[in-house]
């Protein structure tokens, strides 16, 4: 699979209410028929991902959010407040590449974090933010970084072909000011490469992939590894 | 969603065998056709909620109970002794606003706790009482109050828009004398506002909402948070 | 529900290959049509119970066994070696009241433990022996007896109407000599009444009921309580 | 069930790209119709096993691999990189008895470990390699060997008819050089008999059986026992 390379572009604002150019295209909600079919397909994938993750207890009580980048640069993202385990395709709305709504609805409150990932990683086409017990608990006991080592399952991440590599998952303090949080994340991303995902303290994790299968594989891998870490910590005290 | 405001009215008696006035209406089991359809709809919601919660291990061995307030003030509530994971609509009966049965059947033994919540919170239309392992265990190690802080998921509760708020969940000692238990709960409710739910030691928790989706979201949020607390307690000992 | 009273009769032998009288009836595999329908119905209940318990991880790898007492005193019991999560009605065979096979097949190796329960408790019509992780683990850390106290869910057992009662679950050392094990259990049963179930160390638990729903409710209650005990033990060390 | 006897033949090479003789048959992908039906049947069993194990969280994020030995000595094995919970029959390919691909596709990276088991155990017809949290965690806290004792469920393994036997599960350090890993495993197998399965540190476990039901029973038994061990370790610290 392609590695997800960073571009270095910083995103820290969200402009609301107007179409914005991206890659030379003017974007509006009414795009040619072909891209509407693409939107429907991406929406269905996110709806199905929501059911799958809900069945595993990873998106309780309207938490979490998902998005997919369309080929014209717009982003399909879950609306604010929807229960992610019971989505319908109408719960997926469209924002532009800066996160500005292209419909008269509110996108996820964390839209900017999705936008930021797409700007930094041109190969990322899907961003998933689950909110599991394992992620929440491990985020509170890992300091600034969780270092995962000696797990065969690290090979689920792109570019890792041995269990002897380590994967470092930063833990960012939670912040209701999303712009400020995005800046802190951007600073970390600039200093560290490659990146596979990150934790927000008491708030779950973000991961991404080249498509829905890729992103879900990363979710499964992180969730497994978080559970191993928590379980192992319990064993260490014997 | 509307905040659930307290009225301050105390309920500590259950009068059986007569219709009782509430908001000016005289209530009997035989109400106009429209309210029978409403009863059926509320009953179906409670039946479905029971299956959902049973699938998650939250209502084992006939434990737990659910209710919904009808628009005329009567309360639809699970009958005593039914297995909450295998309810049918005939397992939902009707009581009046004071909890007196309006049919020749026994309502849940904890009917008065439901009645009390409806009297204190005019916006509450559904009350759910699950009986999970997480709630049972956390209730035995939290003293008089469980304080939940720094969880993003606290925003699942009405009126909380930041993880920096805390949600305090009182833990009441269990008591087979439901009238006496209701009095203790009433004293606490009068002294504390807002309230999102409470634990009864060794006996699960009560929560409520403006409708079935609202109440189930609160159940999911509490269950998630209880599990995080138990898991975190284990991590702290490292 | 009727209380399950002990008779005091001791069972410590298994006679094979002949029909045996019980309550004046001579029993053979070929009984009148009505009792064959009863056998089919009891078999279906056990098959369904197996699927339910397997779905909850309680009968892994052909472990566990189930039986039901027929109205003529014969016992329908799972054959030896069948996977209890994938039973078909043909996996249920018939033995007499002493456990002797009435067909050319091998009944469960633990048939005598089922027979013993039916002899001691005239009201017991179903015996279930699950083999869960919770039961296996709690049996290794509870000494000779596990005392369950202050759980509201104790009210799931017959005759208990308050959380202030205790339920004592004896833990018998495992033994491949089933006759010897049955004797030890019999001695305990004679000295203790009422009884709701028992644990065999490293080997799961036995419980019973007046019918399949009753017995399954007891299984659910015990499994819940075992999990609470294990979880609580972890919390106590904080 | 037949015991799985070792032959003592060492396998430490993988020759690629040519058909290889085995038991006098020259093997190619195009074998007579009968063996194609056998291949389809074995493939379906492996596909179903994948769904079952995925539902239990045992093959996350494309981890794990499965194989079945065909009657002509060829081996049906999962292709490299497929998600084992969402296999289709086309994800099962054929290699020869030394593990060389008989199609233009890449078999599992751990093919040699499957081949080695078939060479050592003539009665083994299915090899399953799950990758569960329980196996991963227990492998990191068991030193070189995990000794399982006093569990009734040990009787799920062939040749064990009492809980008083012990089953020793070796833990091999992980190694990306599969040939070198296979040699270390071979040395252990030569010195120890019987064997039921083994753990690879941070990498899951291998087990096998005389058919798919046999192998799945061993998977269920090991997974259950690993979970008991982890849970018990937590209880010991009280």
mmCIF file of N, CA, C and O in Angstrom, chain C residues 95-127:
data_model
loop_
_atom_site.group_PDB
_atom_site.id
_atom_site.type_symbol
_atom_site.label_atom_id
_atom_site.label_comp_id
_atom_site.label_asym_id
_atom_site.label_seq_id
_atom_site.Cartn_x
_atom_site.Cartn_y
_atom_site.Cartn_z
ATOM 1 N N UNK C 95 -31.683 -41.475 29.532
ATOM 2 C CA UNK C 95 -31.214 -42.399 30.564
ATOM 3 C C UNK C 95 -32.330 -42.558 31.580
ATOM 4 O O UNK C 95 -33.276 -41.771 31.606
ATOM 5 N N UNK C 96 -32.214 -43.552 32.430
ATOM 6 C CA UNK C 96 -33.240 -43.727 33.452
ATOM 7 C C UNK C 96 -32.896 -42.899 34.683
ATOM 8 O O UNK C 96 -31.881 -42.180 34.694
ATOM 9 N N UNK C 97 -33.727 -43.014 35.700
ATOM 10 C CA UNK C 97 -33.558 -42.154 36.865
ATOM 11 C C UNK C 97 -32.267 -42.434 37.638
ATOM 12 O O UNK C 97 -31.855 -41.624 38.468
ATOM 13 N N UNK C 98 -31.646 -43.568 37.367
ATOM 14 C CA UNK C 98 -30.339 -43.843 37.996
ATOM 15 C C UNK C 98 -29.181 -43.506 37.048
ATOM 16 O O UNK C 98 -28.022 -43.703 37.408
ATOM 17 N N UNK C 99 -29.528 -43.070 35.833
ATOM 18 C CA UNK C 99 -28.468 -42.674 34.908
ATOM 19 C C UNK C 99 -28.056 -43.755 33.941
ATOM 20 O O UNK C 99 -27.143 -43.549 33.136
ATOM 21 N N UNK C 100 -28.729 -44.894 33.961
ATOM 22 C CA UNK C 100 -28.375 -45.980 33.033
ATOM 23 C C UNK C 100 -28.909 -45.630 31.645
ATOM 24 O O UNK C 100 -30.067 -45.239 31.497
ATOM 25 N N UNK C 101 -28.053 -45.829 30.624
ATOM 26 C CA UNK C 101 -28.451 -45.491 29.258
ATOM 27 C C UNK C 101 -29.600 -46.373 28.798
ATOM 28 O O UNK C 101 -29.606 -47.588 29.023
ATOM 29 N N UNK C 102 -30.582 -45.791 28.135
ATOM 30 C CA UNK C 102 -31.703 -46.531 27.560
ATOM 31 C C UNK C 102 -31.563 -46.593 26.045
ATOM 32 O O UNK C 102 -32.497 -46.897 25.323
ATOM 33 N N UNK C 103 -30.388 -46.225 25.564
ATOM 34 C CA UNK C 103 -30.048 -46.320 24.150
ATOM 35 C C UNK C 103 -28.619 -46.828 24.063
ATOM 36 O O UNK C 103 -27.883 -46.795 25.056
ATOM 37 N N UNK C 104 -28.237 -47.259 22.837
ATOM 38 C CA UNK C 104 -26.864 -47.747 22.653
ATOM 39 C C UNK C 104 -25.909 -46.593 22.388
ATOM 40 O O UNK C 104 -25.216 -46.538 21.376
ATOM 41 N N UNK C 105 -25.886 -45.615 23.294
ATOM 42 C CA UNK C 105 -24.957 -44.493 23.159
ATOM 43 C C UNK C 105 -24.435 -44.123 24.541
ATOM 44 O O UNK C 105 -25.004 -44.516 25.562
ATOM 45 N N UNK C 106 -23.372 -43.345 24.592
ATOM 46 C CA UNK C 106 -22.801 -42.930 25.880
ATOM 47 C C UNK C 106 -23.359 -41.581 26.301
ATOM 48 O O UNK C 106 -23.190 -40.583 25.575
ATOM 49 N N UNK C 107 -23.974 -41.545 27.463
ATOM 50 C CA UNK C 107 -24.413 -40.235 27.946
ATOM 51 C C UNK C 107 -23.217 -39.453 28.495
ATOM 52 O O UNK C 107 -22.108 -40.003 28.603
ATOM 53 N N UNK C 108 -23.457 -38.194 28.842
ATOM 54 C CA UNK C 108 -22.412 -37.362 29.450
ATOM 55 C C UNK C 108 -21.684 -38.131 30.561
ATOM 56 O O UNK C 108 -22.285 -38.890 31.309
ATOM 57 N N UNK C 109 -20.369 -37.940 30.645
ATOM 58 C CA UNK C 109 -19.566 -38.601 31.678
ATOM 59 C C UNK C 109 -20.012 -38.185 33.082
ATOM 60 O O UNK C 109 -19.721 -38.864 34.062
ATOM 61 N N UNK C 110 -20.696 -37.067 33.157
ATOM 62 C CA UNK C 110 -21.120 -36.548 34.464
ATOM 63 C C UNK C 110 -22.605 -36.805 34.722
ATOM 64 O O UNK C 110 -23.223 -36.126 35.539
ATOM 65 N N UNK C 111 -23.177 -37.778 34.072
ATOM 66 C CA UNK C 111 -24.594 -38.093 34.212
ATOM 67 C C UNK C 111 -24.980 -38.272 35.676
ATOM 68 O O UNK C 111 -26.047 -37.808 36.103
ATOM 69 N N UNK C 112 -24.133 -38.904 36.452
ATOM 70 C CA UNK C 112 -24.480 -39.181 37.843
ATOM 71 C C UNK C 112 -24.712 -37.881 38.637
ATOM 72 O O UNK C 112 -25.549 -37.855 39.549
ATOM 73 N N UNK C 113 -24.017 -36.796 38.282
ATOM 74 C CA UNK C 113 -24.221 -35.527 38.987
ATOM 75 C C UNK C 113 -25.604 -34.964 38.673
ATOM 76 O O UNK C 113 -26.239 -34.338 39.519
ATOM 77 N N UNK C 114 -26.074 -35.195 37.466
ATOM 78 C CA UNK C 114 -27.425 -34.755 37.119
ATOM 79 C C UNK C 114 -28.454 -35.599 37.891
ATOM 80 O O UNK C 114 -29.365 -35.073 38.519
ATOM 81 N N UNK C 115 -28.278 -36.917 37.829
ATOM 82 C CA UNK C 115 -29.173 -37.857 38.522
ATOM 83 C C UNK C 115 -29.289 -37.491 40.002
ATOM 84 O O UNK C 115 -30.379 -37.465 40.576
ATOM 85 N N UNK C 116 -28.166 -37.191 40.588
ATOM 86 C CA UNK C 116 -28.115 -36.864 42.014
ATOM 87 C C UNK C 116 -28.961 -35.636 42.329
ATOM 88 O O UNK C 116 -29.674 -35.586 43.330
ATOM 89 N N UNK C 117 -28.907 -34.630 41.468
ATOM 90 C CA UNK C 117 -29.681 -33.413 41.698
ATOM 91 C C UNK C 117 -31.176 -33.719 41.608
ATOM 92 O O UNK C 117 -31.972 -33.280 42.439
ATOM 93 N N UNK C 118 -31.566 -34.527 40.609
ATOM 94 C CA UNK C 118 -32.991 -34.856 40.476
ATOM 95 C C UNK C 118 -33.491 -35.658 41.667
ATOM 96 O O UNK C 118 -34.622 -35.469 42.113
ATOM 97 N N UNK C 119 -32.660 -36.531 42.213
ATOM 98 C CA UNK C 119 -33.079 -37.308 43.379
ATOM 99 C C UNK C 119 -33.212 -36.442 44.616
ATOM 100 O O UNK C 119 -34.106 -36.656 45.442
ATOM 101 N N UNK C 120 -32.328 -35.473 44.751
ATOM 102 C CA UNK C 120 -32.353 -34.635 45.940
ATOM 103 C C UNK C 120 -33.428 -33.554 45.880
ATOM 104 O O UNK C 120 -33.909 -33.108 46.920
ATOM 105 N N UNK C 121 -33.772 -33.123 44.671
ATOM 106 C CA UNK C 121 -34.705 -32.013 44.530
ATOM 107 C C UNK C 121 -35.861 -32.403 43.598
ATOM 108 O O UNK C 121 -35.761 -32.294 42.381
ATOM 109 N N UNK C 122 -36.964 -32.856 44.150
ATOM 110 C CA UNK C 122 -38.101 -33.297 43.346
ATOM 111 C C UNK C 122 -38.638 -32.236 42.389
ATOM 112 O O UNK C 122 -39.217 -32.579 41.354
ATOM 113 N N UNK C 123 -38.441 -30.957 42.733
ATOM 114 C CA UNK C 123 -38.964 -29.907 41.870
ATOM 115 C C UNK C 123 -38.014 -29.535 40.735
ATOM 116 O O UNK C 123 -38.393 -28.809 39.824
ATOM 117 N N UNK C 124 -36.794 -30.021 40.784
ATOM 118 C CA UNK C 124 -35.830 -29.709 39.729
ATOM 119 C C UNK C 124 -36.192 -30.505 38.483
ATOM 120 O O UNK C 124 -36.299 -31.738 38.531
ATOM 121 N N UNK C 125 -36.379 -29.809 37.375
ATOM 122 C CA UNK C 125 -36.742 -30.477 36.120
ATOM 123 C C UNK C 125 -35.685 -30.263 35.037
ATOM 124 O O UNK C 125 -35.738 -30.888 33.992
ATOM 125 N N UNK C 126 -34.742 -29.327 35.266
ATOM 126 C CA UNK C 126 -33.660 -29.064 34.317
ATOM 127 C C UNK C 126 -32.375 -28.853 35.114
ATOM 128 O O UNK C 126 -32.386 -28.152 36.137
ATOM 129 N N UNK C 127 -31.286 -29.464 34.663
ATOM 130 C CA UNK C 127 -29.962 -29.260 35.258
ATOM 131 C C UNK C 127 -29.023 -28.750 34.155
ATOM 132 O O UNK C 127 -28.960 -29.343 33.076
#
